[in-house]
């Protein structure tokens, strides 16, 4: 991450290209572990960072276009994220599940008590 008075920026070098991604709302004081969690596959760059004591912001970037396609706020730092056939699954130990489809750009949420 770079920048003191500026918006923190995630800098990645992928395939010989250096790319920067702004992380608005990033609160560096809340990090207990890794400051940024990054998932990279052939089509997507997904990264999450803390924006408060509990909340995490996730960015979904299409790699071919380098376009930010979605931003998701998750009410917990501990979240599991997995790529599935048609999109992404996010879930946590509080019974929350979110499915984001890539082609339809839709989101479905379930919460179990």
Short mmCIF file of C-alpha atoms in Angstrom, two decimals:
data_model
loop_
_atom_site.label_atom_id
_atom_site.label_comp_id
_atom_site.label_asym_id
_atom_site.label_seq_id
_atom_site.Cartn_x
_atom_site.Cartn_y
_atom_site.Cartn_z
CA UNK A 1 0.00 0.00 0.00
CA UNK A 2 1.18 3.49 -0.73
CA UNK A 3 0.13 6.97 0.32
CA UNK A 4 -0.11 8.80 3.63
CA UNK A 5 -2.61 11.63 3.08
CA UNK A 6 -3.97 10.02 -0.06
CA UNK A 7 -6.41 7.17 -0.49
CA UNK A 8 -4.43 3.96 0.17
CA UNK A 9 -3.65 2.11 -3.04
CA UNK A 10 -3.11 -1.58 -3.63
CA UNK A 11 -0.20 -2.05 -6.05
CA UNK A 12 -0.01 -5.38 -7.89
CA UNK A 13 2.42 -6.61 -10.48
CA UNK A 14 0.67 -9.12 -12.71
CA UNK A 15 2.17 -10.49 -15.91
CA UNK A 16 4.84 -7.79 -15.97
CA UNK A 17 2.29 -4.99 -15.59
CA UNK A 18 2.13 -2.84 -12.48
CA UNK A 19 -1.44 -1.89 -11.61
CA UNK A 20 -2.83 0.31 -8.84
CA UNK A 21 -6.26 0.07 -7.23
CA UNK A 22 -7.65 2.69 -4.86
CA UNK A 23 -9.01 1.48 -1.53
CA UNK A 24 -11.38 4.24 -0.38
CA UNK A 25 -12.35 4.05 3.26
CA UNK A 26 -9.43 1.77 4.11
CA UNK A 27 -8.66 2.01 7.83
CA UNK A 28 -5.14 0.70 8.38
CA UNK A 29 -5.50 0.81 12.17
CA UNK A 30 -7.99 -2.07 12.16
CA UNK A 31 -5.72 -4.70 10.64
CA UNK A 32 -5.07 -7.68 12.88
CA UNK A 33 -3.65 -9.89 10.15
CA UNK A 34 -3.19 -9.29 6.46
CA UNK A 35 -4.03 -5.73 5.47
CA UNK A 36 -5.57 -6.79 2.17
CA UNK A 37 -6.88 -10.17 1.08
CA UNK A 38 -6.39 -10.84 -2.63
CA UNK A 39 -7.91 -13.55 -4.83
CA UNK A 40 -6.65 -13.73 -8.39
CA UNK A 41 -7.84 -16.09 -11.11
CA UNK A 42 -7.72 -16.02 -14.91
CA UNK A 43 -10.70 -13.65 -15.22
CA UNK A 44 -11.04 -11.83 -11.90
CA UNK A 45 -9.12 -9.88 -9.31
CA UNK A 46 -11.02 -9.75 -6.03
CA UNK A 47 -9.65 -7.99 -2.98
CA UNK A 48 -11.03 -7.06 0.42
CA UNK A 49 -9.88 -4.65 3.12
CA UNK A 50 -11.18 -3.29 6.42
CA UNK A 51 -13.18 -0.08 6.43
CA UNK A 52 -14.12 -0.17 10.12
CA UNK A 53 -13.64 -2.31 13.19
CA UNK A 54 -15.96 -4.97 11.75
CA UNK A 55 -16.77 -4.16 8.12
CA UNK A 56 -14.87 -5.25 5.03
CA UNK A 57 -15.16 -3.82 1.51
CA UNK A 58 -14.67 -6.20 -1.43
CA UNK A 59 -13.80 -5.07 -4.97
CA UNK A 60 -14.50 -7.31 -7.99
CA UNK A 61 -12.37 -6.33 -11.00
CA UNK A 62 -12.63 -7.96 -14.42
CA UNK A 63 -9.02 -8.56 -15.42
CA UNK A 64 -9.36 -8.37 -19.22
CA UNK A 65 -10.95 -4.90 -19.06
CA UNK A 66 -9.43 -3.83 -15.71
CA UNK A 67 -12.95 -2.60 -14.89
CA UNK A 68 -14.34 -2.43 -11.34
CA UNK A 69 -17.58 -4.40 -11.76
CA UNK A 70 -18.86 -4.58 -8.20
CA UNK A 71 -18.19 -3.42 -4.65
CA UNK A 72 -19.63 -5.38 -1.74
CA UNK A 73 -19.67 -4.40 1.93
CA UNK A 74 -19.47 -7.36 4.30
CA UNK A 75 -20.40 -6.89 7.98
CA UNK A 76 -17.49 -8.95 9.26
CA UNK A 77 -13.75 -9.25 8.73
CA UNK A 78 -13.78 -13.06 8.75
CA UNK A 79 -15.39 -14.01 5.45
CA UNK A 80 -14.75 -16.95 3.16
CA UNK A 81 -14.84 -16.28 -0.56
CA UNK A 82 -14.91 -18.90 -3.29
CA UNK A 83 -15.19 -18.81 -7.06
CA UNK A 84 -18.07 -20.93 -8.37
CA UNK A 85 -19.14 -21.80 -11.92
CA UNK A 86 -21.28 -18.69 -12.45
CA UNK A 87 -19.80 -16.20 -10.02
CA UNK A 88 -18.67 -15.85 -6.42
CA UNK A 89 -19.81 -17.14 -3.03
CA UNK A 90 -19.12 -15.26 0.19
CA UNK A 91 -20.04 -16.74 3.56
CA UNK A 92 -19.17 -16.40 7.23
CA UNK A 93 -19.57 -18.14 10.59
CA UNK A 94 -22.67 -16.05 11.40
CA UNK A 95 -24.78 -17.93 8.83
CA UNK A 96 -24.62 -15.33 6.08
CA UNK A 97 -24.22 -16.37 2.43
CA UNK A 98 -24.07 -14.15 -0.63
CA UNK A 99 -23.98 -15.41 -4.22
CA UNK A 100 -22.90 -12.93 -6.90
CA UNK A 101 -23.42 -13.97 -10.52
CA UNK A 102 -21.03 -12.67 -13.13
CA UNK A 103 -23.15 -12.94 -16.27
CA UNK A 104 -26.37 -11.61 -14.74
CA UNK A 105 -24.72 -9.15 -12.35
CA UNK A 106 -27.11 -10.21 -9.62
CA UNK A 107 -26.75 -10.88 -5.93
CA UNK A 108 -28.71 -13.30 -3.75
CA UNK A 109 -28.37 -13.35 0.02
CA UNK A 110 -29.35 -15.89 2.66
CA UNK A 111 -28.97 -15.62 6.42
CA UNK A 112 -29.47 -18.60 8.72
CA UNK A 113 -30.00 -18.19 12.45
#
